[in-house]
């Protein structure tokens, strides 16, 4: 996979705890990675597990995650998630998509991050990077993340699905950037829709001069 070869290793603050992977992913919505990771690590250091977080004072949680986007909502939400996991799932994060999306604030992307990174179960998590890069290159031609997830599931082999999101995220941050993508060092520019269209446009402009 050429894209993987040029993409830095993606940092996950937690790699062996489905619960903290879930909490971190929920905190990450509309928040920079460094802020998310610091908030999640501080929560872990204070509460340790779902039992500790369930019994936390919402005001304390809010203070810990105050720099996270929508911290008011998320502070209550993650406490509620901890309660549900403890009382409805025996303290264990569910390992199916259908059960995960029943949790408050847990959409398909979050569920799939938990499945892939928490349980090593193949799934396609579509965030802004995956949506943009997949459509820009021409892997898919879709209008929204749900369509993108379904389209990618049909073409990405199962053995690549666990690493697909982190690889594409880093590729989208470092090479296929939202603005001024670095096409000159992209390993897949020869089969990229965007690059082909860009070159066609440049050629047409030059021919008019």
JSON list of C-alpha atoms in Angstrom, two decimals:
[
{"chain": "A", "resi": 1, "resn": "UNK", "atom": "CA", "xyz": [0.00, 0.00, 0.00]},
{"chain": "A", "resi": 2, "resn": "UNK", "atom": "CA", "xyz": [1.84, 3.05, -1.30]},
{"chain": "A", "resi": 3, "resn": "UNK", "atom": "CA", "xyz": [-0.06, 5.49, 0.89]},
{"chain": "A", "resi": 4, "resn": "UNK", "atom": "CA", "xyz": [0.95, 3.64, 4.03]},
{"chain": "A", "resi": 5, "resn": "UNK", "atom": "CA", "xyz": [4.63, 3.82, 3.06]},
{"chain": "A", "resi": 6, "resn": "UNK", "atom": "CA", "xyz": [4.64, 7.64, 3.13]},
{"chain": "A", "resi": 7, "resn": "UNK", "atom": "CA", "xyz": [2.30, 8.16, 6.09]},
{"chain": "A", "resi": 8, "resn": "UNK", "atom": "CA", "xyz": [3.69, 8.70, 9.59]},
{"chain": "A", "resi": 9, "resn": "UNK", "atom": "CA", "xyz": [2.60, 6.36, 12.36]},
{"chain": "A", "resi": 10, "resn": "UNK", "atom": "CA", "xyz": [-0.68, 7.59, 13.78]},
{"chain": "A", "resi": 11, "resn": "UNK", "atom": "CA", "xyz": [-0.66, 8.29, 17.51]},
{"chain": "A", "resi": 12, "resn": "UNK", "atom": "CA", "xyz": [-3.40, 6.77, 19.64]},
{"chain": "A", "resi": 13, "resn": "UNK", "atom": "CA", "xyz": [-3.32, 7.90, 23.26]},
{"chain": "A", "resi": 14, "resn": "UNK", "atom": "CA", "xyz": [-4.76, 4.53, 24.31]},
{"chain": "A", "resi": 15, "resn": "UNK", "atom": "CA", "xyz": [-4.15, 1.28, 22.46]},
{"chain": "A", "resi": 16, "resn": "UNK", "atom": "CA", "xyz": [-5.25, -1.43, 24.88]},
{"chain": "A", "resi": 17, "resn": "UNK", "atom": "CA", "xyz": [-8.47, -0.13, 26.43]},
{"chain": "A", "resi": 18, "resn": "UNK", "atom": "CA", "xyz": [-11.70, -0.11, 24.39]},
{"chain": "A", "resi": 19, "resn": "UNK", "atom": "CA", "xyz": [-13.30, 2.07, 27.07]},
{"chain": "A", "resi": 20, "resn": "UNK", "atom": "CA", "xyz": [-10.69, 4.82, 26.92]},
{"chain": "A", "resi": 21, "resn": "UNK", "atom": "CA", "xyz": [-10.49, 4.57, 23.14]},
{"chain": "A", "resi": 22, "resn": "UNK", "atom": "CA", "xyz": [-14.25, 5.20, 23.11]},
{"chain": "A", "resi": 23, "resn": "UNK", "atom": "CA", "xyz": [-14.03, 8.14, 25.52]},
{"chain": "A", "resi": 24, "resn": "UNK", "atom": "CA", "xyz": [-11.08, 9.67, 23.65]},
{"chain": "A", "resi": 25, "resn": "UNK", "atom": "CA", "xyz": [-12.87, 9.40, 20.30]},
{"chain": "A", "resi": 26, "resn": "UNK", "atom": "CA", "xyz": [-15.98, 11.09, 21.68]},
{"chain": "A", "resi": 27, "resn": "UNK", "atom": "CA", "xyz": [-13.86, 13.90, 23.09]},
{"chain": "A", "resi": 28, "resn": "UNK", "atom": "CA", "xyz": [-12.10, 14.29, 19.72]},
{"chain": "A", "resi": 29, "resn": "UNK", "atom": "CA", "xyz": [-15.16, 15.59, 17.87]},
{"chain": "A", "resi": 30, "resn": "UNK", "atom": "CA", "xyz": [-14.43, 19.19, 16.81]},
{"chain": "A", "resi": 31, "resn": "UNK", "atom": "CA", "xyz": [-11.22, 19.19, 18.87]},
{"chain": "A", "resi": 32, "resn": "UNK", "atom": "CA", "xyz": [-7.51, 19.16, 18.02]},
{"chain": "A", "resi": 33, "resn": "UNK", "atom": "CA", "xyz": [-5.68, 15.91, 18.67]},
{"chain": "A", "resi": 34, "resn": "UNK", "atom": "CA", "xyz": [-3.27, 17.32, 21.24]},
{"chain": "A", "resi": 35, "resn": "UNK", "atom": "CA", "xyz": [-6.14, 18.81, 23.28]},
{"chain": "A", "resi": 36, "resn": "UNK", "atom": "CA", "xyz": [-8.11, 15.58, 23.04]},
{"chain": "A", "resi": 37, "resn": "UNK", "atom": "CA", "xyz": [-5.21, 13.40, 24.15]},
{"chain": "A", "resi": 38, "resn": "UNK", "atom": "CA", "xyz": [-4.33, 15.63, 27.09]},
{"chain": "A", "resi": 39, "resn": "UNK", "atom": "CA", "xyz": [-7.93, 15.69, 28.29]},
{"chain": "A", "resi": 40, "resn": "UNK", "atom": "CA", "xyz": [-8.39, 11.94, 27.92]},
{"chain": "A", "resi": 41, "resn": "UNK", "atom": "CA", "xyz": [-5.12, 11.17, 29.71]},
{"chain": "A", "resi": 42, "resn": "UNK", "atom": "CA", "xyz": [-6.08, 13.50, 32.58]},
{"chain": "A", "resi": 43, "resn": "UNK", "atom": "CA", "xyz": [-9.43, 11.74, 32.91]},
{"chain": "A", "resi": 44, "resn": "UNK", "atom": "CA", "xyz": [-7.71, 8.37, 32.95]},
{"chain": "A", "resi": 45, "resn": "UNK", "atom": "CA", "xyz": [-5.22, 9.47, 35.58]},
{"chain": "A", "resi": 46, "resn": "UNK", "atom": "CA", "xyz": [-8.02, 10.65, 37.87]},
{"chain": "A", "resi": 47, "resn": "UNK", "atom": "CA", "xyz": [-10.77, 8.07, 37.28]},
{"chain": "A", "resi": 48, "resn": "UNK", "atom": "CA", "xyz": [-8.93, 5.01, 35.89]},
{"chain": "A", "resi": 49, "resn": "UNK", "atom": "CA", "xyz": [-11.96, 3.11, 34.57]},
{"chain": "A", "resi": 50, "resn": "UNK", "atom": "CA", "xyz": [-15.68, 3.21, 33.79]},
{"chain": "A", "resi": 51, "resn": "UNK", "atom": "CA", "xyz": [-16.63, 2.82, 37.47]},
{"chain": "A", "resi": 52, "resn": "UNK", "atom": "CA", "xyz": [-14.52, 5.79, 38.46]},
{"chain": "A", "resi": 53, "resn": "UNK", "atom": "CA", "xyz": [-15.91, 7.93, 35.64]},
{"chain": "A", "resi": 54, "resn": "UNK", "atom": "CA", "xyz": [-19.51, 6.97, 36.37]},
{"chain": "A", "resi": 55, "resn": "UNK", "atom": "CA", "xyz": [-19.15, 8.25, 39.92]},
{"chain": "A", "resi": 56, "resn": "UNK", "atom": "CA", "xyz": [-17.33, 11.43, 38.95]},
{"chain": "A", "resi": 57, "resn": "UNK", "atom": "CA", "xyz": [-18.64, 14.88, 39.76]},
{"chain": "A", "resi": 58, "resn": "UNK", "atom": "CA", "xyz": [-19.76, 16.40, 36.43]},
{"chain": "A", "resi": 59, "resn": "UNK", "atom": "CA", "xyz": [-18.23, 19.73, 37.41]},
{"chain": "A", "resi": 60, "resn": "UNK", "atom": "CA", "xyz": [-14.85, 18.07, 37.94]},
{"chain": "A", "resi": 61, "resn": "UNK", "atom": "CA", "xyz": [-15.06, 16.30, 34.59]},
{"chain": "A", "resi": 62, "resn": "UNK", "atom": "CA", "xyz": [-16.03, 19.52, 32.86]},
{"chain": "A", "resi": 63, "resn": "UNK", "atom": "CA", "xyz": [-13.05, 21.29, 34.42]},
{"chain": "A", "resi": 64, "resn": "UNK", "atom": "CA", "xyz": [-10.67, 18.57, 33.22]},
{"chain": "A", "resi": 65, "resn": "UNK", "atom": "CA", "xyz": [-11.93, 18.69, 29.63]},
{"chain": "A", "resi": 66, "resn": "UNK", "atom": "CA", "xyz": [-12.64, 22.43, 29.49]},
{"chain": "A", "resi": 67, "resn": "UNK", "atom": "CA", "xyz": [-10.53, 22.97, 26.36]},
{"chain": "A", "resi": 68, "resn": "UNK", "atom": "CA", "xyz": [-12.35, 20.24, 24.44]},
{"chain": "A", "resi": 69, "resn": "UNK", "atom": "CA", "xyz": [-15.04, 21.37, 22.03]},
{"chain": "A", "resi": 70, "resn": "UNK", "atom": "CA", "xyz": [-18.56, 21.24, 23.50]},
{"chain": "A", "resi": 71, "resn": "UNK", "atom": "CA", "xyz": [-17.13, 20.30, 26.91]},
{"chain": "A", "resi": 72, "resn": "UNK", "atom": "CA", "xyz": [-20.45, 21.02, 28.65]},
{"chain": "A", "resi": 73, "resn": "UNK", "atom": "CA", "xyz": [-22.26, 18.37, 26.64]},
{"chain": "A", "resi": 74, "resn": "UNK", "atom": "CA", "xyz": [-19.39, 15.90, 26.53]},
{"chain": "A", "resi": 75, "resn": "UNK", "atom": "CA", "xyz": [-18.76, 15.97, 30.29]},
{"chain": "A", "resi": 76, "resn": "UNK", "atom": "CA", "xyz": [-22.29, 14.72, 30.95]},
{"chain": "A", "resi": 77, "resn": "UNK", "atom": "CA", "xyz": [-22.24, 12.38, 27.98]},
{"chain": "A", "resi": 78, "resn": "UNK", "atom": "CA", "xyz": [-19.12, 10.43, 28.92]},
{"chain": "A", "resi": 79, "resn": "UNK", "atom": "CA", "xyz": [-20.37, 9.98, 32.50]},
{"chain": "A", "resi": 80, "resn": "UNK", "atom": "CA", "xyz": [-23.63, 8.61, 31.10]},
{"chain": "A", "resi": 81, "resn": "UNK", "atom": "CA", "xyz": [-21.73, 6.29, 28.77]},
{"chain": "A", "resi": 82, "resn": "UNK", "atom": "CA", "xyz": [-19.73, 4.96, 31.71]},
{"chain": "A", "resi": 83, "resn": "UNK", "atom": "CA", "xyz": [-22.98, 4.34, 33.62]},
{"chain": "A", "resi": 84, "resn": "UNK", "atom": "CA", "xyz": [-24.57, 2.48, 30.70]},
{"chain": "A", "resi": 85, "resn": "UNK", "atom": "CA", "xyz": [-21.49, 0.33, 30.13]},
{"chain": "A", "resi": 86, "resn": "UNK", "atom": "CA", "xyz": [-21.34, -0.58, 33.81]},
{"chain": "A", "resi": 87, "resn": "UNK", "atom": "CA", "xyz": [-25.02, -1.35, 34.27]},
{"chain": "A", "resi": 88, "resn": "UNK", "atom": "CA", "xyz": [-26.10, -2.65, 30.86]},
{"chain": "A", "resi": 89, "resn": "UNK", "atom": "CA", "xyz": [-22.93, -4.28, 29.56]},
{"chain": "A", "resi": 90, "resn": "UNK", "atom": "CA", "xyz": [-21.32, -5.60, 32.73]},
{"chain": "A", "resi": 91, "resn": "UNK", "atom": "CA", "xyz": [-18.53, -3.04, 32.65]},
{"chain": "A", "resi": 92, "resn": "UNK", "atom": "CA", "xyz": [-17.32, -4.07, 29.20]},
{"chain": "A", "resi": 93, "resn": "UNK", "atom": "CA", "xyz": [-17.54, -1.98, 26.05]},
{"chain": "A", "resi": 94, "resn": "UNK", "atom": "CA", "xyz": [-19.69, -3.77, 23.47]},
{"chain": "A", "resi": 95, "resn": "UNK", "atom": "CA", "xyz": [-17.81, -5.12, 20.48]},
{"chain": "A", "resi": 96, "resn": "UNK", "atom": "CA", "xyz": [-20.47, -4.82, 17.78]},
{"chain": "A", "resi": 97, "resn": "UNK", "atom": "CA", "xyz": [-21.38, -1.81, 15.67]},
{"chain": "A", "resi": 98, "resn": "UNK", "atom": "CA", "xyz": [-25.09, -2.14, 16.43]},
{"chain": "A", "resi": 99, "resn": "UNK", "atom": "CA", "xyz": [-24.55, -2.01, 20.18]},
{"chain": "A", "resi": 100, "resn": "UNK", "atom": "CA", "xyz": [-21.93, 0.72, 20.11]},
{"chain": "A", "resi": 101, "resn": "UNK", "atom": "CA", "xyz": [-24.10, 3.18, 18.19]},
{"chain": "A", "resi": 102, "resn": "UNK", "atom": "CA", "xyz": [-26.74, 2.84, 20.90]},
{"chain": "A", "resi": 103, "resn": "UNK", "atom": "CA", "xyz": [-24.43, 4.69, 23.28]},
{"chain": "A", "resi": 104, "resn": "UNK", "atom": "CA", "xyz": [-25.00, 8.47, 23.58]},
{"chain": "A", "resi": 105, "resn": "UNK", "atom": "CA", "xyz": [-22.98, 10.51, 21.10]},
{"chain": "A", "resi": 106, "resn": "UNK", "atom": "CA", "xyz": [-21.58, 7.40, 19.41]},
{"chain": "A", "resi": 107, "resn": "UNK", "atom": "CA", "xyz": [-22.01, 7.50, 15.66]},
{"chain": "A", "resi": 108, "resn": "UNK", "atom": "CA", "xyz": [-20.73, 5.10, 13.06]},
{"chain": "A", "resi": 109, "resn": "UNK", "atom": "CA", "xyz": [-17.27, 6.66, 12.88]},
{"chain": "A", "resi": 110, "resn": "UNK", "atom": "CA", "xyz": [-16.74, 6.43, 16.63]},
{"chain": "A", "resi": 111, "resn": "UNK", "atom": "CA", "xyz": [-18.10, 2.88, 16.73]},
{"chain": "A", "resi": 112, "resn": "UNK", "atom": "CA", "xyz": [-15.74, 1.81, 13.98]},
{"chain": "A", "resi": 113, "resn": "UNK", "atom": "CA", "xyz": [-12.73, 3.41, 15.66]},
{"chain": "A", "resi": 114, "resn": "UNK", "atom": "CA", "xyz": [-13.52, 1.39, 18.79]},
{"chain": "A", "resi": 115, "resn": "UNK", "atom": "CA", "xyz": [-13.95, -1.80, 16.77]},
{"chain": "A", "resi": 116, "resn": "UNK", "atom": "CA", "xyz": [-10.70, -1.41, 14.85]},
{"chain": "A", "resi": 117, "resn": "UNK", "atom": "CA", "xyz": [-8.44, 0.05, 17.52]},
{"chain": "A", "resi": 118, "resn": "UNK", "atom": "CA", "xyz": [-10.03, -1.48, 20.62]},
{"chain": "A", "resi": 119, "resn": "UNK", "atom": "CA", "xyz": [-10.91, -4.94, 19.35]},
{"chain": "A", "resi": 120, "resn": "UNK", "atom": "CA", "xyz": [-8.90, -5.33, 16.12]},
{"chain": "A", "resi": 121, "resn": "UNK", "atom": "CA", "xyz": [-12.14, -5.96, 14.25]},
{"chain": "A", "resi": 122, "resn": "UNK", "atom": "CA", "xyz": [-12.21, -4.89, 10.57]},
{"chain": "A", "resi": 123, "resn": "UNK", "atom": "CA", "xyz": [-14.32, -1.78, 9.94]},
{"chain": "A", "resi": 124, "resn": "UNK", "atom": "CA", "xyz": [-14.08, 1.50, 8.04]},
{"chain": "A", "resi": 125, "resn": "UNK", "atom": "CA", "xyz": [-14.14, 4.68, 10.14]},
{"chain": "A", "resi": 126, "resn": "UNK", "atom": "CA", "xyz": [-14.86, 7.70, 7.97]},
{"chain": "A", "resi": 127, "resn": "UNK", "atom": "CA", "xyz": [-13.79, 11.09, 9.31]},
{"chain": "A", "resi": 128, "resn": "UNK", "atom": "CA", "xyz": [-13.13, 14.31, 7.40]},
{"chain": "A", "resi": 129, "resn": "UNK", "atom": "CA", "xyz": [-9.72, 13.11, 6.19]},
{"chain": "A", "resi": 130, "resn": "UNK", "atom": "CA", "xyz": [-10.96, 9.74, 4.97]},
{"chain": "A", "resi": 131, "resn": "UNK", "atom": "CA", "xyz": [-13.96, 11.33, 3.25]},
{"chain": "A", "resi": 132, "resn": "UNK", "atom": "CA", "xyz": [-11.87, 14.02, 1.54]},
{"chain": "A", "resi": 133, "resn": "UNK", "atom": "CA", "xyz": [-8.92, 11.88, 0.47]},
{"chain": "A", "resi": 134, "resn": "UNK", "atom": "CA", "xyz": [-10.99, 8.94, -0.73]},
{"chain": "A", "resi": 135, "resn": "UNK", "atom": "CA", "xyz": [-13.11, 11.18, -2.95]},
{"chain": "A", "resi": 136, "resn": "UNK", "atom": "CA", "xyz": [-10.25, 13.39, -4.09]},
{"chain": "A", "resi": 137, "resn": "UNK", "atom": "CA", "xyz": [-8.14, 10.46, -5.23]},
{"chain": "A", "resi": 138, "resn": "UNK", "atom": "CA", "xyz": [-11.12, 8.72, -6.78]},
{"chain": "A", "resi": 139, "resn": "UNK", "atom": "CA", "xyz": [-11.33, 5.62, -4.62]},
{"chain": "A", "resi": 140, "resn": "UNK", "atom": "CA", "xyz": [-15.01, 6.47, -4.24]},
{"chain": "A", "resi": 141, "resn": "UNK", "atom": "CA", "xyz": [-17.41, 9.10, -5.50]},
{"chain": "A", "resi": 142, "resn": "UNK", "atom": "CA", "xyz": [-19.75, 9.75, -2.60]},
{"chain": "A", "resi": 143, "resn": "UNK", "atom": "CA", "xyz": [-21.68, 12.62, -1.07]},
{"chain": "A", "resi": 144, "resn": "UNK", "atom": "CA", "xyz": [-21.48, 11.92, 2.65]},
{"chain": "A", "resi": 145, "resn": "UNK", "atom": "CA", "xyz": [-19.62, 9.81, 5.24]},
{"chain": "A", "resi": 146, "resn": "UNK", "atom": "CA", "xyz": [-22.28, 7.08, 5.36]},
{"chain": "A", "resi": 147, "resn": "UNK", "atom": "CA", "xyz": [-22.08, 6.55, 1.61]},
{"chain": "A", "resi": 148, "resn": "UNK", "atom": "CA", "xyz": [-18.30, 6.64, 1.83]},
{"chain": "A", "resi": 149, "resn": "UNK", "atom": "CA", "xyz": [-18.21, 3.98, 4.53]},
{"chain": "A", "resi": 150, "resn": "UNK", "atom": "CA", "xyz": [-20.36, 1.61, 2.51]},
{"chain": "A", "resi": 151, "resn": "UNK", "atom": "CA", "xyz": [-18.42, 2.21, -0.70]},
{"chain": "A", "resi": 152, "resn": "UNK", "atom": "CA", "xyz": [-15.04, 1.72, 0.97]},
{"chain": "A", "resi": 153, "resn": "UNK", "atom": "CA", "xyz": [-16.18, -1.44, 2.75]},
{"chain": "A", "resi": 154, "resn": "UNK", "atom": "CA", "xyz": [-16.88, -2.94, -0.65]},
{"chain": "A", "resi": 155, "resn": "UNK", "atom": "CA", "xyz": [-13.39, -2.26, -2.05]},
{"chain": "A", "resi": 156, "resn": "UNK", "atom": "CA", "xyz": [-10.97, -2.26, 0.90]},
{"chain": "A", "resi": 157, "resn": "UNK", "atom": "CA", "xyz": [-9.90, -5.83, 1.76]},
{"chain": "A", "resi": 158, "resn": "UNK", "atom": "CA", "xyz": [-10.63, -6.91, 5.33]},
{"chain": "A", "resi": 159, "resn": "UNK", "atom": "CA", "xyz": [-6.93, -7.27, 6.13]},
{"chain": "A", "resi": 160, "resn": "UNK", "atom": "CA", "xyz": [-6.43, -3.52, 5.50]},
{"chain": "A", "resi": 161, "resn": "UNK", "atom": "CA", "xyz": [-9.52, -2.17, 7.24]},
{"chain": "A", "resi": 162, "resn": "UNK", "atom": "CA", "xyz": [-8.11, -1.98, 10.78]},
{"chain": "A", "resi": 163, "resn": "UNK", "atom": "CA", "xyz": [-5.28, 0.30, 9.69]},
{"chain": "A", "resi": 164, "resn": "UNK", "atom": "CA", "xyz": [-7.19, 2.13, 6.97]},
{"chain": "A", "resi": 165, "resn": "UNK", "atom": "CA", "xyz": [-8.40, 5.09, 9.02]},
{"chain": "A", "resi": 166, "resn": "UNK", "atom": "CA", "xyz": [-5.13, 5.94, 10.82]},
{"chain": "A", "resi": 167, "resn": "UNK", "atom": "CA", "xyz": [-3.14, 5.60, 7.58]},
{"chain": "A", "resi": 168, "resn": "UNK", "atom": "CA", "xyz": [-5.53, 7.81, 5.62]},
{"chain": "A", "resi": 169, "resn": "UNK", "atom": "CA", "xyz": [-5.71, 10.36, 8.44]},
{"chain": "A", "resi": 170, "resn": "UNK", "atom": "CA", "xyz": [-1.93, 10.80, 8.47]},
{"chain": "A", "resi": 171, "resn": "UNK", "atom": "CA", "xyz": [-1.82, 10.84, 4.68]},
{"chain": "A", "resi": 172, "resn": "UNK", "atom": "CA", "xyz": [-4.50, 13.54, 4.70]},
{"chain": "A", "resi": 173, "resn": "UNK", "atom": "CA", "xyz": [-2.62, 15.61, 7.27]},
{"chain": "A", "resi": 174, "resn": "UNK", "atom": "CA", "xyz": [0.82, 15.34, 5.70]},
{"chain": "A", "resi": 175, "resn": "UNK", "atom": "CA", "xyz": [0.46, 14.75, 1.95]},
{"chain": "A", "resi": 176, "resn": "UNK", "atom": "CA", "xyz": [-3.10, 15.10, 0.69]},
{"chain": "A", "resi": 177, "resn": "UNK", "atom": "CA", "xyz": [-3.78, 18.23, 2.72]},
{"chain": "A", "resi": 178, "resn": "UNK", "atom": "CA", "xyz": [-7.12, 20.05, 2.57]},
{"chain": "A", "resi": 179, "resn": "UNK", "atom": "CA", "xyz": [-5.39, 23.08, 1.03]},
{"chain": "A", "resi": 180, "resn": "UNK", "atom": "CA", "xyz": [-2.36, 22.84, -1.25]},
{"chain": "A", "resi": 181, "resn": "UNK", "atom": "CA", "xyz": [-2.00, 19.06, -1.35]},
{"chain": "A", "resi": 182, "resn": "UNK", "atom": "CA", "xyz": [1.60, 17.95, -1.90]},
{"chain": "A", "resi": 183, "resn": "UNK", "atom": "CA", "xyz": [1.02, 16.23, -5.22]},
{"chain": "A", "resi": 184, "resn": "UNK", "atom": "CA", "xyz": [4.70, 16.46, -6.10]},
{"chain": "A", "resi": 185, "resn": "UNK", "atom": "CA", "xyz": [5.59, 13.86, -3.48]},
{"chain": "A", "resi": 186, "resn": "UNK", "atom": "CA", "xyz": [2.37, 11.83, -3.55]},
{"chain": "A", "resi": 187, "resn": "UNK", "atom": "CA", "xyz": [2.97, 8.16, -4.43]},
{"chain": "A", "resi": 188, "resn": "UNK", "atom": "CA", "xyz": [-0.46, 7.74, -6.03]},
{"chain": "A", "resi": 189, "resn": "UNK", "atom": "CA", "xyz": [-0.62, 10.91, -8.15]},
{"chain": "A", "resi": 190, "resn": "UNK", "atom": "CA", "xyz": [-0.42, 8.80, -11.30]},
{"chain": "A", "resi": 191, "resn": "UNK", "atom": "CA", "xyz": [-3.84, 7.32, -10.53]},
{"chain": "A", "resi": 192, "resn": "UNK", "atom": "CA", "xyz": [-5.41, 10.28, -8.73]},
{"chain": "A", "resi": 193, "resn": "UNK", "atom": "CA", "xyz": [-8.52, 11.98, -10.14]},
{"chain": "A", "resi": 194, "resn": "UNK", "atom": "CA", "xyz": [-7.61, 15.33, -8.59]},
{"chain": "A", "resi": 195, "resn": "UNK", "atom": "CA", "xyz": [-4.08, 15.29, -9.99]},
{"chain": "A", "resi": 196, "resn": "UNK", "atom": "CA", "xyz": [-5.31, 14.35, -13.45]},
{"chain": "A", "resi": 197, "resn": "UNK", "atom": "CA", "xyz": [-7.90, 17.14, -13.46]},
{"chain": "A", "resi": 198, "resn": "UNK", "atom": "CA", "xyz": [-5.37, 19.63, -12.12]},
{"chain": "A", "resi": 199, "resn": "UNK", "atom": "CA", "xyz": [-2.87, 18.78, -14.85]},
{"chain": "A", "resi": 200, "resn": "UNK", "atom": "CA", "xyz": [-5.54, 18.95, -17.51]},
{"chain": "A", "resi": 201, "resn": "UNK", "atom": "CA", "xyz": [-6.51, 22.41, -16.31]},
{"chain": "A", "resi": 202, "resn": "UNK", "atom": "CA", "xyz": [-2.88, 23.58, -16.19]},
{"chain": "A", "resi": 203, "resn": "UNK", "atom": "CA", "xyz": [-2.28, 22.29, -19.71]},
{"chain": "A", "resi": 204, "resn": "UNK", "atom": "CA", "xyz": [-5.35, 24.06, -21.01]},
{"chain": "A", "resi": 205, "resn": "UNK", "atom": "CA", "xyz": [-4.24, 27.34, -19.44]},
{"chain": "A", "resi": 206, "resn": "UNK", "atom": "CA", "xyz": [-0.76, 27.05, -20.94]},
{"chain": "A", "resi": 207, "resn": "UNK", "atom": "CA", "xyz": [-2.17, 26.26, -24.41]},
{"chain": "A", "resi": 208, "resn": "UNK", "atom": "CA", "xyz": [-4.13, 29.52, -24.39]},
{"chain": "A", "resi": 209, "resn": "UNK", "atom": "CA", "xyz": [-1.03, 31.61, -23.73]}
]
